[in-house]
Each structure stands twice: as C-alpha cells, then as structure tokens.
Amino acid sequence: MNYPDESTYGNKADIISTVEFNHTGELLATGDKGGRVVIFQREQESKNQIHRRGEYNVYSTFQSHEPEFDYLKSLEIEEKINKIRWLPQQNAAYFLLSTNDKTVKLWKVSERDKRPEGYNLKDEEGRLRDPSTITTLRVPVLRPMDLMVEATPRRVFANAHTYHINSISVNSDYETYMSADDLRINLWNFEITNQSFNIVDIKPANMEELTEVITAAEFHPHHCNTFVYSSSKGTIRLCDMRASALCDRHTKFFEEPEDPSNRSFFSEIISSISDVKFSHSGRYIMTRDYLTVKVWDLNMENRPIETYQVHDYLRSKLCSLYENDCIFDKFECVWNGSDSVIMTGSYNNFFRMFDRNTKRDVTLEASRENSKPRAILKPRKVCVGGKRRKDEISVDSLDFSKKILHTAWHPSENIIAVAATNNLYIFQDKVN
C-alpha cells in the first residue's frame, strides 16, 4: 500500500513518522512530517469476496498540526507528528491523541450519513429567512447522504513542554495520559487542557551537569499507577505514582552491566534506548537500542532475560554510521498480540522478527517488488566479508537512507504495518 507520494523521496512532508493500530485493529493511523494524519479502515468481509477481508483503505485524512514559530525563543516548531495513540472506543466515534514537538491534540473522528432538511428559519441554502414570511411550521427530517468522515479537534494540550515531546501514553484508567520530553514527564487529565502535573523532572540545577535525557515513556497496560521511562544511558526506570507525587526516585532500575571487552568510542551512543514497550501481559518490558532488542522481566533488574541482535554486522561499520548520522536513528519495536514474537526495523528497508519461543529469527524486506497483492515475503540474508551466496546481500551494499523506524502489529491477528520512508506496507499471514 503506497502513501500518497509515489516517488521514493518525492516530498519530505510525506515521510511517515508514526504508525499505530487502534484497539480492535479495524483502523490504522499514520502521521507524517507534514503534520497530516491518515487513517485506514479495514474492509468488511463480503459473501462473494471472502478472501478480500483485511484490505485497508483510506478512511480519513486531516491536517493535525501546522508549522509554528516560537517568538520568545526564535524557534521554528515543526508540524511533524511524533506519536499517535488511540483511545479505546466508547461509542460510535473514534478518539486519538497526536503530538508534534510541543502540542498534544485530542481528535474525534466520526461518521455522518444523514443530514437534516426542512429548516424553518433558514432556506435550503442556509440563509436566514425573514420571520414575517414564515406562515407554516415544518418538522425537519433526516435525509440520507453520502458517508462523510469528519475529524474535529476536541482538546488542545499546549504550553507544557520546554523540550521536544518524544512519547505520549494513555493510562489504563482512560482518564489520564502522559507526555514525555527530554527532561520531564507530565500527567494530563483528558478534560483539563490548561494544566498538567509534572511527575518526573530530571533537569539538573546546572545544565552543564546534564548526563542523560529521557528517550521514551509508557504506562503499564493494567496498573494505572505504574509507568516506565528509558534514558540515553541505556537504563530503564519503573516508577510508582502511589509512592510519591514526584516520581524522581524510581521503584525499580533496570540496567545491564557493560561488557568491558566491547567498550568503544561508540558504546555510549549505541546503548541509548530509542523505544520501550510493555508486553500486553504487563509482565515484561522490551527495549530497543541501536544494535539490539532486549526483553526484561519486571522482577529482574540486573540484566535482560533475552537479547536479540538486530544487525550485528553493523558493529564494524559504526565509524561510517557515525559520520552519516545514522547512528542516531531511533528505531521502534513492537510485540505481536500474544507477546510471543517481536518486530523491529533495520536499514535497506529490512525489518526483523524474533520468535521468543522457538528462538528463530527472520529478516524481511519491505519494497515495491514485495508489495504486489498476495506476494510472499522471502527471507533476506546479509553476508559479512568472504564469499557471497547468490541470494545474499553484502553488508557493503546496504542502503542506509532506506530505514524502517516505525512498525505496528495488529492487536490480535498476524497483520503488520511497516513504514518505509513515505510508503506504508501492510503484510498479513496467508489466509487458509
């Protein structure tokens, strides 16, 4: 499935910056650098086209954020959507949060397929009529019309972040959510837009003493008092809001001691955690750093229970990846619905899957050739030095400008969404 722009880098604004399924998997939202949100809806199964179930088609497109200018700091504020989070559906309408660097917005997406006709005080064009000409009263009626999907901003949560927002997370109480930037995490109530509650503040009194920043944060899926946040030093802190109002002192601290034999100039950069995700069960947390994905048990803080090498063949290439700034890329990671498989992106439009039970892993590629309907994805292999088999690709010919940073997994089925620059690919298991 292609995003509006066909050419690979035709338009910077079309580069997808976040991908998120809603709680049922019926809808899939993407945000892009141009501040747009595009929502895809899954086709319903019809009697005569059973195999067509599962195709996602554009449902709604709207401009969520506009470019702004902060006159006090002389800073341009990008419109790029950093994150989208869905709220569970309570009625016929859908609600989602979207954020750029500074402002979180709550959007309501609703359908209209009827319109009122037969106003008394207005004519058919909507102009007000002279009351003295009205001699009879009509009962307005609802007439069917073409389906219209409307997106309306219901709340705007602004002016609470000095630094760039990197995460938003909806709490399991569905009354509050948090937003995190480099140094602070704020807790919001959905009903209150003009104030938030600061729950983490790691800003030192003297900014020259700053040693780490917050890189990602997420609420526990079931316990509304618990959340985690990760840091650029490769550590994860679990906090409990019942312990104190300001969670500057963590309840648990997850860190793996560094292997001295692996120490290098790049150690600190590549240990920075770019994403943290609770498992659906709430028992584990998964973290992604530059080269690995790690799974931690909440009851064991001193080391992860599983470590998966995403692209270990890049260890020898860190110097050139530092020079072209790729070493600072922020890859995300996701669980499948049963927490048994994890997925994360890599370069050359490759993405990786790790099966936690069988310990098997696979490298797949999101590309135009693979996006034909019912095309089967072939596993890819990267070879390092020596002789290259015909279906392998050499580590020296990988394209580092093609990177998969954002992926999403359907909450209950084997359907994945993969954002490759400005193309969105949706892959699913073979039916029958």
XYZ file of N, CA, C and O in Angstrom, residues 69-196:
512
model
N 5.816 29.156 15.017
C 7.067 29.847 15.340
C 6.982 30.339 16.774
O 6.011 30.991 17.171
N 8.003 29.990 17.564
C 8.071 30.446 18.949
C 8.875 31.747 18.960
O 10.088 31.735 18.815
N 8.173 32.861 19.116
C 8.841 34.161 19.010
C 9.746 34.429 20.194
O 10.745 35.137 20.075
N 9.422 33.877 21.357
C 10.268 34.125 22.527
C 11.631 33.466 22.364
O 12.643 34.010 22.776
N 11.656 32.284 21.750
C 12.924 31.568 21.620
C 13.460 31.626 20.191
O 14.482 31.001 19.899
N 12.752 32.320 19.288
C 13.139 32.362 17.870
C 13.340 30.953 17.320
O 14.369 30.653 16.702
N 12.372 30.097 17.576
C 12.476 28.702 17.145
C 11.306 28.335 16.262
O 10.159 28.663 16.580
N 11.605 27.642 15.168
C 10.521 27.081 14.373
C 10.057 25.789 15.027
O 10.874 24.984 15.463
N 8.755 25.592 15.111
C 8.209 24.356 15.662
C 7.650 23.552 14.498
O 6.731 23.992 13.812
N 8.263 22.402 14.277
C 7.854 21.569 13.139
C 6.437 21.038 13.319
O 5.987 20.808 14.438
N 5.775 20.798 12.202
C 4.431 20.220 12.251
C 4.468 18.700 12.324
O 3.435 18.061 12.519
N 5.650 18.102 12.155
C 5.801 16.640 12.118
C 5.106 15.946 13.299
O 5.277 16.333 14.448
N 4.331 14.903 12.990
C 3.645 14.126 14.033
C 4.643 13.140 14.651
O 5.146 12.250 13.973
N 4.923 13.304 15.929
C 5.879 12.401 16.586
C 5.241 11.087 17.020
O 5.872 10.033 16.960
N 4.004 11.151 17.506
C 3.345 9.943 18.003
C 1.832 10.073 17.858
O 1.281 11.170 17.925
N 1.185 8.927 17.691
C -0.282 8.846 17.712
C -0.654 7.741 18.698
O -0.032 6.682 18.704
N -1.644 8.003 19.533
C -2.153 6.968 20.439
C -3.680 6.979 20.384
O -4.300 8.031 20.528
N -4.258 5.802 20.203
C -5.722 5.670 20.160
C -6.285 5.524 21.567
O -5.654 4.912 22.430
N -7.491 6.030 21.758
C -8.240 5.723 22.981
C -9.176 4.572 22.662
O -9.628 4.444 21.526
N -9.497 3.728 23.654
C -10.454 2.650 23.386
C -11.796 3.252 22.976
O -12.189 4.297 23.490
N -12.483 2.584 22.080
C -13.738 3.127 21.557
C -14.850 2.985 22.579
O -15.102 1.907 23.103
N -15.542 4.094 22.884
C -16.644 4.081 23.855
C -18.000 4.167 23.162
O -18.999 3.731 23.681
N -18.036 4.810 21.997
C -19.306 4.967 21.273
C -19.006 4.906 19.780
O -17.975 4.376 19.378
N -19.870 5.471 18.963
C -19.689 5.351 17.513
C -18.464 6.111 17.013
O -17.915 5.787 15.966
N -18.022 7.114 17.762
C -16.884 7.913 17.309
C -15.563 7.295 17.770
O -15.533 6.489 18.702
N -14.494 7.684 17.079
C -13.149 7.250 17.473
C -12.402 8.468 18.017
O -12.584 9.586 17.540
N -11.529 8.224 18.998
C -10.710 9.308 19.536
C -9.240 8.914 19.470
O -8.882 7.772 19.766
N -8.393 9.882 19.095
C -6.952 9.617 19.100
C -6.202 10.856 19.543
O -6.663 11.987 19.365
N -5.033 10.621 20.138
C -4.124 11.701 20.510
C -3.017 11.764 19.470
O -2.489 10.728 19.065
N -2.663 12.971 19.048
C -1.493 13.114 18.184
C -0.647 14.245 18.739
O -1.169 15.198 19.314
N 0.673 14.129 18.573
C 1.540 15.183 19.117
C 2.655 15.518 18.139
O 3.149 14.640 17.426
N 3.031 16.797 18.115
C 4.290 17.176 17.469
C 5.290 17.444 18.598
O 5.152 16.887 19.679
N 6.287 18.296 18.371
C 7.304 18.514 19.410
C 6.757 19.195 20.660
O 7.316 19.051 21.734
N 5.675 19.963 20.528
C 5.244 20.806 21.641
C 3.794 20.629 22.086
O 3.474 20.898 23.237
N 2.911 20.235 21.162
C 1.476 20.303 21.452
C 0.796 18.966 21.195
O 0.971 18.378 20.129
N 0.017 18.517 22.172
C -0.764 17.280 22.013
C -2.203 17.681 21.689
O -2.746 18.618 22.296
N -2.814 16.984 20.729
C -4.207 17.269 20.388
C -5.033 15.989 20.492
O -4.562 14.917 20.120
N -6.262 16.160 20.996
C -7.207 15.046 21.038
C -8.199 15.237 19.889
O -8.884 16.254 19.810
N -8.246 14.247 18.990
C -9.119 14.331 17.812
C -10.287 13.370 17.938
O -10.121 12.231 18.408
N -11.441 13.834 17.485
C -12.619 12.967 17.394
C -12.881 12.704 15.910
O -12.951 13.641 15.112
N -12.988 11.429 15.550
C -13.256 11.059 14.161
C -14.625 10.384 14.128
O -14.831 9.349 14.754
N -15.580 11.008 13.429
C -16.946 10.481 13.446
C -17.537 10.465 12.039
O -17.071 11.168 11.145
N -18.571 9.656 11.870
C -19.211 9.497 10.563
C -20.541 10.232 10.522
O -21.263 10.271 11.524
N -20.854 10.809 9.355
C -22.183 11.385 9.144
C -22.744 10.824 7.852
O -22.115 10.941 6.796
N -23.921 10.198 7.910
C -24.523 9.724 6.668
C -25.969 10.217 6.523
O -26.713 9.758 5.674
N -26.356 11.167 7.407
C -27.683 11.768 7.273
C -27.550 13.271 7.463
O -26.673 13.722 8.192
N -28.425 14.022 6.798
C -28.403 15.467 7.023
C -29.826 15.966 7.259
O -30.784 15.456 6.656
N -29.972 16.968 8.125
C -31.323 17.483 8.394
C -31.793 18.368 7.242
O -31.017 19.144 6.694
N -33.056 18.232 6.879
C -33.661 19.088 5.847
C -34.977 19.632 6.367
O -35.622 19.014 7.208
N -35.379 20.785 5.833
C -36.673 21.357 6.223
C -36.563 22.265 7.428
O -37.386 22.228 8.340
N -35.539 23.150 7.421
C -35.434 24.142 8.496
C -36.573 25.146 8.381
O -37.088 25.419 7.292
N -36.943 25.734 9.504
C -37.978 26.768 9.486
C -37.385 28.157 9.311
O -37.933 28.989 8.591
N -36.247 28.402 9.985
C -35.700 29.759 9.998
C -34.667 29.990 8.909
O -34.165 31.095 8.743
N -34.272 28.900 8.189
C -33.287 29.067 7.118
C -33.893 28.529 5.836
O -34.731 27.625 5.869
N -33.404 29.040 4.700
C -33.816 28.427 3.438
C -32.845 27.297 3.100
O -31.916 27.018 3.852
N -33.057 26.645 1.941
C -32.253 25.461 1.617
C -30.767 25.785 1.496
O -29.913 24.943 1.690
N -30.440 27.063 1.134
C -29.022 27.440 1.020
C -28.416 27.791 2.383
O -27.227 28.075 2.478
N -29.238 27.802 3.405
C -28.714 28.105 4.737
C -28.828 29.568 5.122
O -28.386 29.964 6.194
N -29.412 30.417 4.220
C -29.569 31.843 4.564
C -30.769 32.009 5.498
O -31.778 31.325 5.369
N -30.659 32.948 6.436
C -31.746 33.189 7.379
C -32.950 33.810 6.647
O -32.782 34.704 5.814
N -34.142 33.338 6.963
C -35.354 33.884 6.335
C -35.942 34.983 7.207
O -35.733 35.024 8.423
N -36.684 35.844 6.558
C -37.379 36.906 7.282
C -38.531 36.269 8.075
O -39.430 35.652 7.492
N -38.501 36.405 9.417
C -39.522 35.721 10.242
C -40.955 36.072 9.823
O -41.868 35.246 9.949
N -41.174 37.297 9.293
C -42.542 37.697 8.956
C -43.092 36.905 7.768
O -44.307 36.872 7.547
N -42.179 36.254 6.979
C -42.669 35.496 5.817
C -43.009 34.059 6.181
O -43.511 33.308 5.351
N -42.670 33.654 7.410
C -42.909 32.252 7.790
C -44.358 32.109 8.237
O -44.785 32.713 9.233
N -45.143 31.328 7.477
C -46.559 31.164 7.818
C -46.862 29.769 8.337
O -47.853 29.558 9.034
N -46.015 28.787 7.974
C -46.265 27.427 8.459
C -45.006 26.893 9.125
O -43.901 27.339 8.826
N -45.190 25.956 10.009
C -44.048 25.300 10.652
C -43.859 23.923 10.034
O -44.826 23.172 9.841
N -42.592 23.626 9.701
C -42.286 22.311 9.153
C -41.548 21.492 10.206
O -40.805 22.043 11.031
N -41.710 20.189 10.137
C -40.917 19.311 11.001
C -39.674 18.904 10.208
O -39.788 18.291 9.144
N -38.475 19.267 10.688
C -37.273 18.878 9.942
C -37.159 17.350 9.878
O -37.561 16.640 10.807
N -36.619 16.850 8.764
C -36.422 15.408 8.611
C -34.949 15.127 8.329
O -34.227 15.998 7.844
N -34.507 13.905 8.657
C -33.132 13.484 8.361
C -33.132 12.712 7.053
O -33.804 11.687 6.929
N -32.403 13.186 6.075
C -32.310 12.509 4.791
C -30.955 11.848 4.651
O -29.939 12.399 5.096
N -30.894 10.659 4.017
C -29.585 10.023 3.827
C -28.697 10.860 2.898
O -29.191 11.539 2.001
N -27.390 10.813 3.157
C -26.433 11.487 2.278
C -25.203 10.593 2.159
O -25.087 9.583 2.853
N -24.278 10.949 1.262
C -23.048 10.170 1.132
C -22.296 10.200 2.460
O -22.242 11.237 3.129
N -21.687 9.073 2.788
C -20.955 8.982 4.056
C -19.846 10.027 4.102
O -19.067 10.163 3.165
N -19.795 10.766 5.197
C -18.753 11.768 5.380
C -18.044 11.467 6.688
O -18.707 11.231 7.709
N -16.737 11.429 6.656
C -15.974 11.206 7.885
C -15.369 12.536 8.306
O -14.639 13.163 7.544
N -15.706 12.972 9.513
C -15.241 14.272 9.993
C -14.223 14.071 11.120
O -14.439 13.264 12.012
N -13.151 14.849 11.063
C -12.193 14.863 12.171
C -12.249 16.240 12.816
O -12.076 17.249 12.136
N -12.541 16.274 14.111
C -12.622 17.570 14.796
C -11.709 17.547 16.016
O -11.684 16.570 16.772
N -10.942 18.633 16.220
C -10.082 18.683 17.417
C -10.944 18.985 18.649
O -11.646 19.984 18.685
N -10.915 18.093 19.633
C -11.739 18.292 20.823
C -10.972 18.970 21.954
O -11.537 19.690 22.762
N -9.670 18.721 22.037
C -8.859 19.331 23.083
C -7.481 19.644 22.505
O -6.968 18.886 21.678
N -6.889 20.731 22.979
C -5.515 21.055 22.606
C -4.732 21.246 23.904
O -5.068 22.100 24.727
N -3.723 20.408 24.104
C -2.918 20.445 25.337
C -1.568 21.068 24.976
O -0.707 20.410 24.392
N -1.410 22.344 25.303
C -0.217 23.071 24.835
C 0.557 23.675 26.004
O 0.131 23.607 27.162
N 1.704 24.267 25.667
C 2.496 25.108 26.589
C 2.969 24.402 27.857
O 3.099 25.019 28.899
N 3.210 23.096 27.772
C 3.662 22.411 28.991
C 5.059 21.829 28.822
O 5.613 21.273 29.766
N 5.642 21.933 27.625
C 6.949 21.307 27.385
C 7.960 22.312 26.856
O 7.721 22.994 25.871
N 9.107 22.378 27.569
C 10.203 23.227 27.106
C 10.995 22.502 26.022
O 11.560 23.123 25.129
N 11.048 21.180 26.123
C 11.836 20.383 25.175
C 10.895 19.574 24.288
O 9.686 19.636 24.448
N 11.471 18.829 23.362
C 10.644 18.145 22.372
C 9.942 16.922 22.964
O 10.581 16.084 23.600
N 8.650 16.805 22.706
C 7.890 15.644 23.187
C 8.309 14.416 22.372
O 8.269 14.430 21.146
N 8.717 13.345 23.065
C 9.103 12.111 22.351
C 8.095 10.983 22.553
O 8.102 10.009 21.802
N 7.220 11.091 23.561
C 6.275 9.992 23.841
C 4.970 10.549 24.384
O 4.967 11.533 25.122
N 3.885 9.872 24.022
C 2.632 10.047 24.759
C 2.113 8.647 25.051
O 2.352 7.718 24.283
N 1.431 8.493 26.173
C 0.925 7.174 26.543
C -0.383 7.349 27.315
O -0.452 8.120 28.268
N -1.420 6.629 26.858
C -2.736 6.708 27.505
C -2.751 5.744 28.690
O -2.356 4.587 28.564
N -3.203 6.216 29.818
C -3.243 5.384 31.016
C -4.398 4.385 30.937
O -5.384 4.614 30.237
N -4.282 3.296 31.696
C -5.333 2.270 31.661
C -6.607 2.733 32.375
O -7.629 2.064 32.294
N -6.556 3.876 33.077
C -7.806 4.404 33.651
C -8.611 5.180 32.604
O -9.770 5.534 32.832
N -7.990 5.425 31.434
C -8.610 6.152 30.313
C -9.092 7.545 30.697
O -9.868 8.156 29.980
N -8.610 8.041 31.838
C -8.945 9.413 32.237
C -7.733 10.310 32.111
O -7.861 11.533 32.028
N -6.543 9.692 32.121
C -5.309 10.472 32.110
C -4.362 9.927 31.046
O -4.507 8.788 30.593
N -3.412 10.756 30.672
C -2.336 10.301 29.779
C -1.077 11.072 30.147
O -1.143 12.070 30.885
N 0.075 10.592 29.685
C 1.290 11.342 29.967
C 2.000 11.714 28.676
O 1.838 11.081 27.637
N 2.757 12.800 28.765
C 3.602 13.222 27.655
C 5.011 13.431 28.203
O 5.182 13.987 29.288
N 6.002 12.936 27.455
C 7.385 12.994 27.939
C 8.251 13.759 26.954
O 8.129 13.585 25.743
N 9.129 14.617 27.498
C 10.159 15.225 26.659
C 11.532 14.815 27.198
O 11.626 13.891 28.014
N 12.592 15.493 26.759
C 13.945 15.078 27.128
C 14.181 15.054 28.641
O 14.952 14.230 29.126
N 13.540 15.973 29.363
C 13.867 16.095 30.786
C 12.677 15.955 31.730
O 12.863 15.834 32.930
N 11.462 15.991 31.180
C 10.308 15.963 32.084
C 9.197 15.087 31.530
O 9.045 14.940 30.325
N 8.391 14.534 32.459
C 7.182 13.802 32.068
C 5.999 14.460 32.773
O 6.043 14.710 33.983
N 4.958 14.763 32.004
C 3.759 15.411 32.545
C 2.570 14.469 32.480
O 2.423 13.708 31.524
N 1.719 14.568 33.495
C 0.485 13.784 33.547
C -0.687 14.729 33.305
O -0.790 15.779 33.931
N -1.556 14.351 32.369
C -2.694 15.190 31.994
C -4.003 14.471 32.302
O -4.076 13.253 32.197
N -5.035 15.251 32.575
C -6.395 14.730 32.573
C -7.008 15.108 31.228
O -6.825 16.230 30.747
N -7.735 14.185 30.618
C -8.299 14.448 29.293
C -9.235 15.662 29.285
O -9.425 16.295 28.258
N -9.836 15.968 30.439
C -10.815 17.055 30.485
C -10.166 18.418 30.730
O -10.811 19.445 30.600
N -8.900 18.424 31.141
C -8.276 19.687 31.568
C -7.096 20.008 30.644
O -6.109 19.275 30.611
N -7.224 21.096 29.893
C -6.172 21.395 28.910
C -5.184 22.441 29.401
O -4.092 22.556 28.862
N -5.548 23.219 30.415
C -4.685 24.349 30.767
C -3.719 24.038 31.903
O -2.980 24.898 32.345
N -3.730 22.803 32.412
C -2.709 22.463 33.402
C -2.410 20.970 33.375
O -3.281 20.147 33.094
N -1.145 20.675 33.633
C -0.738 19.273 33.744
C 0.058 19.127 35.028
O 0.425 20.114 35.653
